[in-house]
Amino acid sequence: MSERPRLTVLSGPSGVGKSTVVAHMRKEHPEVWLSVSATTRKPRPGEKHGVHYFFVTDEEMDKLIANGELLEWAEFAGNRYGTPRAAVLERLEAGEPVLLEIDLQGARQVRESMAESHLVFLAPPSWEELVRRLTGRGTEPPEVIERRLQAAQVELAAEPEFDVTLVNTSVEDVARELLALMDVV
Ligand code: ADP
Ligand code: 5GP
């Protein structure tokens, strides 16, 4: 009997609702540990250093990469993002459920380096709805939205590489399904 994988990776195109689903899930199940990534992107209004991301300079990101401190990292739509390795390994060793919310390139790296990982793809109900959500969020200028939609086409095409697909029609339903996959409920 193999146990359920304890490392869950949630990926999906920008704007599909990953952050919304994860926030909803953690409100009711704060014991699910979400890795806080480092990024060179500037904070959006309301985003806090150390909570949503560790906001770092290009030089700091160079160092994190050079020192091998990241479990994986990728450039996404003009910024770099990476998962601090030590915290993830500590939580896994403690037997806690660990969740990474990262892009496709990062998911592929984790699949290679962490055999026990479980890859979950969050898909939009339709392309039109994805465009609506990304635009409606109102956090990015049109040229950045365009770049993220180009990346989204690549990400959607990679869906078959994932172990499971969840369609984000209802935040509540997807959060419940994700918890069940992580064996939390
Ligand atoms: P991501 O983290 O994948 O980039 P967000 O969580 O920021 O996406 O969600 C993008 C936008 O879509 C937000 O405005 C959010 O409120 C909205 N959204 C998320 N999930 C749903 C849903 N199931 N139905 C309708 N709107 C949603
Ligand atoms: P955003 O700028 O919208 O917060 O994130 C953009 C993309 O970067 C999303 O697809 C998000 O999942 C991804 N991302 C966030 N953190 C990481 C990380 O540590 N590594 C990788 N590879 N992608 C990340």
Short mmCIF file of C-alpha atoms and ligand atoms in Angstrom, two decimals:
data_model
loop_
_atom_site.label_atom_id
_atom_site.label_comp_id
_atom_site.label_asym_id
_atom_site.label_seq_id
_atom_site.Cartn_x
_atom_site.Cartn_y
_atom_site.Cartn_z
CA MET A 1 0.00 0.00 0.00
CA SER A 2 1.45 3.33 -0.94
CA GLU A 3 0.47 6.40 1.04
CA ARG A 4 -1.00 9.42 -0.65
CA PRO A 5 1.60 11.89 -1.86
CA ARG A 6 2.11 14.64 0.66
CA LEU A 7 3.47 17.25 -1.74
CA THR A 8 0.75 18.73 -3.90
CA VAL A 9 1.48 21.10 -6.76
CA LEU A 10 -1.32 23.34 -7.99
CA SER A 11 -0.81 24.90 -11.41
CA GLY A 12 -2.95 26.49 -14.04
CA PRO A 13 -3.11 29.60 -16.20
CA SER A 14 -2.86 33.02 -14.65
CA GLY A 15 -6.34 34.25 -13.70
CA VAL A 16 -7.93 30.80 -13.43
CA GLY A 17 -8.41 31.30 -9.68
CA LYS A 18 -5.53 29.47 -7.99
CA SER A 19 -5.01 32.08 -5.25
CA THR A 20 -8.74 32.39 -4.65
CA VAL A 21 -9.18 28.62 -4.26
CA VAL A 22 -6.14 28.29 -1.99
CA ALA A 23 -7.24 31.21 0.20
CA HIS A 24 -10.71 29.72 0.54
CA MET A 25 -9.29 26.33 1.43
CA ARG A 26 -6.88 27.67 4.02
CA LYS A 27 -9.53 29.76 5.72
CA GLU A 28 -11.16 26.53 6.84
CA HIS A 29 -8.03 24.38 6.95
CA PRO A 30 -5.11 26.51 8.10
CA GLU A 31 -3.14 23.34 8.74
CA VAL A 32 -2.50 23.04 5.02
CA TRP A 33 0.88 24.63 4.61
CA LEU A 34 1.36 26.79 1.52
CA SER A 35 4.88 27.52 0.40
CA VAL A 36 5.63 31.26 0.11
CA SER A 37 7.58 31.86 -3.09
CA ALA A 38 10.24 34.42 -3.82
CA THR A 39 9.52 36.70 -6.76
CA THR A 40 11.02 39.67 -8.56
CA ARG A 41 7.51 40.90 -9.39
CA LYS A 42 6.36 44.07 -7.64
CA PRO A 43 3.65 43.64 -4.99
CA ARG A 44 0.03 44.18 -5.99
CA PRO A 45 -2.01 46.39 -3.68
CA GLY A 46 -2.67 44.43 -0.49
CA GLU A 47 0.09 41.88 -1.04
CA LYS A 48 2.40 41.50 1.96
CA HIS A 49 6.06 40.53 2.05
CA GLY A 50 6.45 37.12 3.67
CA VAL A 51 2.74 36.34 3.35
CA HIS A 52 1.90 36.33 -0.35
CA TYR A 53 5.47 36.35 -1.59
CA PHE A 54 8.98 37.24 -0.55
CA PHE A 55 9.47 40.22 -2.84
CA VAL A 56 13.13 40.26 -3.84
CA THR A 57 15.42 42.23 -6.14
CA ASP A 58 17.01 40.72 -9.23
CA GLU A 59 20.29 40.49 -7.35
CA GLU A 60 18.69 38.69 -4.43
CA MET A 61 17.03 36.24 -6.81
CA ASP A 62 20.40 35.64 -8.53
CA LYS A 63 21.86 34.70 -5.14
CA LEU A 64 19.00 32.40 -4.16
CA ILE A 65 19.49 30.54 -7.45
CA ALA A 66 23.29 30.46 -7.26
CA ASN A 67 23.22 29.17 -3.67
CA GLY A 68 20.84 26.35 -4.56
CA GLU A 69 18.23 27.66 -2.15
CA LEU A 70 15.31 27.13 -4.53
CA LEU A 71 13.58 23.82 -5.07
CA GLU A 72 12.55 25.10 -8.49
CA TRP A 73 12.33 28.44 -10.22
CA ALA A 74 11.07 29.87 -13.50
CA GLU A 75 10.66 33.04 -15.44
CA PHE A 76 7.00 33.82 -15.98
CA ALA A 77 5.72 36.77 -18.04
CA GLY A 78 8.82 38.85 -17.39
CA ASN A 79 9.46 38.08 -13.71
CA ARG A 80 11.23 35.29 -11.87
CA TYR A 81 9.54 33.13 -9.24
CA GLY A 82 10.98 30.35 -7.07
CA THR A 83 10.15 28.02 -4.19
CA PRO A 84 12.46 28.21 -1.15
CA ARG A 85 13.70 24.66 -0.69
CA ALA A 86 14.43 24.44 3.07
CA ALA A 87 10.94 25.29 4.34
CA VAL A 88 9.28 22.76 2.03
CA LEU A 89 11.61 19.95 3.08
CA GLU A 90 11.11 20.77 6.78
CA ARG A 91 7.34 20.57 6.48
CA LEU A 92 7.47 17.34 4.52
CA GLU A 93 9.77 15.79 7.10
CA ALA A 94 7.30 16.85 9.79
CA GLY A 95 4.63 14.94 7.84
CA GLU A 96 2.49 17.98 7.14
CA PRO A 97 0.48 18.43 3.95
CA VAL A 98 2.40 20.81 1.71
CA LEU A 99 1.00 22.80 -1.18
CA LEU A 100 2.91 24.63 -3.91
CA GLU A 101 1.10 27.07 -6.18
CA ILE A 102 3.48 27.44 -9.11
CA ASP A 103 3.57 27.69 -12.89
CA LEU A 104 3.90 24.89 -15.44
CA GLN A 105 7.69 25.12 -15.74
CA GLY A 106 8.02 24.83 -11.97
CA ALA A 107 5.56 21.91 -11.84
CA ARG A 108 7.67 20.06 -14.37
CA GLN A 109 10.80 20.61 -12.29
CA VAL A 110 9.10 19.35 -9.13
CA ARG A 111 7.81 16.31 -11.00
CA GLU A 112 11.43 15.45 -11.86
CA SER A 113 12.98 16.15 -8.46
CA MET A 114 10.25 15.02 -6.04
CA ALA A 115 8.96 11.60 -7.00
CA GLU A 116 6.16 11.69 -4.42
CA SER A 117 4.64 14.90 -5.76
CA HIS A 118 1.06 15.04 -6.96
CA LEU A 119 0.37 17.46 -9.81
CA VAL A 120 -3.03 19.15 -9.95
CA PHE A 121 -4.11 21.32 -12.88
CA LEU A 122 -6.71 24.02 -12.32
CA ALA A 123 -8.58 24.65 -15.56
CA PRO A 124 -11.02 27.44 -16.45
CA PRO A 125 -14.60 26.56 -17.49
CA SER A 126 -13.79 28.16 -20.89
CA TRP A 127 -11.22 30.37 -22.59
CA GLU A 128 -13.66 33.29 -22.56
CA GLU A 129 -14.13 32.94 -18.81
CA LEU A 130 -10.35 32.89 -18.27
CA VAL A 131 -9.99 36.14 -20.22
CA ARG A 132 -12.86 37.62 -18.22
CA ARG A 133 -11.30 36.69 -14.88
CA LEU A 134 -7.81 37.85 -15.76
CA THR A 135 -9.11 41.14 -17.13
CA GLY A 136 -11.69 41.54 -14.35
CA ARG A 137 -9.08 41.17 -11.61
CA GLY A 138 -7.84 44.57 -12.74
CA THR A 139 -4.32 44.11 -11.38
CA GLU A 140 -2.36 44.13 -14.63
CA PRO A 141 -2.06 46.56 -17.54
CA PRO A 142 -3.25 45.33 -20.98
CA GLU A 143 0.23 44.38 -22.23
CA VAL A 144 0.84 42.20 -19.16
CA ILE A 145 -2.58 40.58 -19.56
CA GLU A 146 -1.69 39.84 -23.18
CA ARG A 147 1.57 38.21 -22.10
CA ARG A 148 -0.18 36.13 -19.47
CA LEU A 149 -2.80 35.00 -22.00
CA GLN A 150 -0.04 33.86 -24.34
CA ALA A 151 1.47 31.86 -21.47
CA ALA A 152 -2.01 30.51 -20.69
CA GLN A 153 -2.26 28.90 -24.14
CA VAL A 154 0.94 26.99 -23.47
CA GLU A 155 -0.19 26.02 -19.97
CA LEU A 156 -3.61 24.78 -21.16
CA ALA A 157 -1.94 22.59 -23.77
CA ALA A 158 0.11 20.91 -21.02
CA GLU A 159 -2.90 19.81 -19.01
CA PRO A 160 -2.45 16.08 -19.90
CA GLU A 161 0.92 16.10 -18.10
CA PHE A 162 -0.87 16.51 -14.77
CA ASP A 163 -2.16 13.75 -12.51
CA VAL A 164 -5.56 15.39 -12.01
CA THR A 165 -7.56 18.25 -13.53
CA LEU A 166 -10.05 20.30 -11.53
CA VAL A 167 -12.28 22.78 -13.36
CA ASN A 168 -12.73 26.01 -11.42
CA THR A 169 -16.42 26.62 -11.85
CA SER A 170 -17.15 26.91 -8.14
CA VAL A 171 -14.45 27.99 -5.70
CA GLU A 172 -16.11 26.03 -2.88
CA ASP A 173 -16.30 22.81 -4.90
CA VAL A 174 -12.71 23.01 -6.11
CA ALA A 175 -11.41 23.80 -2.63
CA ARG A 176 -13.25 20.74 -1.30
CA GLU A 177 -11.90 18.54 -4.10
CA LEU A 178 -8.38 19.74 -3.48
CA LEU A 179 -8.63 19.00 0.24
CA ALA A 180 -9.84 15.51 -0.54
CA LEU A 181 -6.92 14.97 -2.94
CA MET A 182 -4.54 16.08 -0.22
CA ASP A 183 -6.21 13.68 2.20
CA VAL A 184 -6.95 16.54 4.60
CA VAL A 185 -10.66 15.76 4.84
P1 ADP B 1 -4.74 33.12 -10.18
O1 ADP B 1 -4.23 33.04 -8.75
O2 ADP B 1 -4.94 31.77 -10.80
O3 ADP B 1 -3.94 34.03 -11.05
P2 ADP B 1 -6.97 34.58 -8.95
O4 ADP B 1 -7.24 33.72 -7.77
O5 ADP B 1 -6.29 35.89 -8.73
O6 ADP B 1 -6.22 33.75 -10.10
O7 ADP B 1 -8.38 34.83 -9.66
C1 ADP B 1 -8.53 35.67 -10.80
C2 ADP B 1 -9.89 36.35 -10.75
O8 ADP B 1 -10.93 35.38 -10.95
C3 ADP B 1 -10.17 37.03 -9.43
O9 ADP B 1 -10.80 38.28 -9.67
C4 ADP B 1 -11.11 36.05 -8.71
O10 ADP B 1 -11.97 36.71 -7.82
C5 ADP B 1 -11.88 35.42 -9.87
N1 ADP B 1 -12.31 34.03 -9.62
C6 ADP B 1 -11.59 33.03 -9.07
N2 ADP B 1 -12.30 31.88 -9.03
C7 ADP B 1 -13.52 32.17 -9.57
C8 ADP B 1 -14.72 31.39 -9.82
N3 ADP B 1 -14.80 30.09 -9.51
N4 ADP B 1 -15.76 32.02 -10.40
C9 ADP B 1 -15.68 33.33 -10.73
N5 ADP B 1 -14.59 34.11 -10.52
C10 ADP B 1 -13.52 33.54 -9.96
P1 5GP B 2 1.37 36.01 -10.09
O1 5GP B 2 2.32 37.05 -10.61
O2 5GP B 2 0.01 36.11 -10.76
O3 5GP B 2 1.29 36.00 -8.58
O4 5GP B 2 1.96 34.59 -10.50
C1 5GP B 2 2.26 34.31 -11.85
C2 5GP B 2 2.54 32.84 -12.04
O5 5GP B 2 3.71 32.48 -11.28
C3 5GP B 2 1.43 31.93 -11.53
O6 5GP B 2 1.23 30.91 -12.52
C4 5GP B 2 1.97 31.36 -10.26
O7 5GP B 2 1.46 30.07 -9.99
C5 5GP B 2 3.44 31.28 -10.61
N1 5GP B 2 4.31 31.16 -9.44
C6 5GP B 2 4.16 31.69 -8.20
N2 5GP B 2 5.16 31.32 -7.40
C7 5GP B 2 5.96 30.50 -8.12
C8 5GP B 2 7.15 29.76 -7.84
O8 5GP B 2 7.70 29.76 -6.73
N3 5GP B 2 7.69 29.05 -8.85
C9 5GP B 2 7.12 29.01 -10.09
N4 5GP B 2 7.71 28.24 -11.01
N5 5GP B 2 6.01 29.67 -10.40
C10 5GP B 2 5.43 30.40 -9.43
#
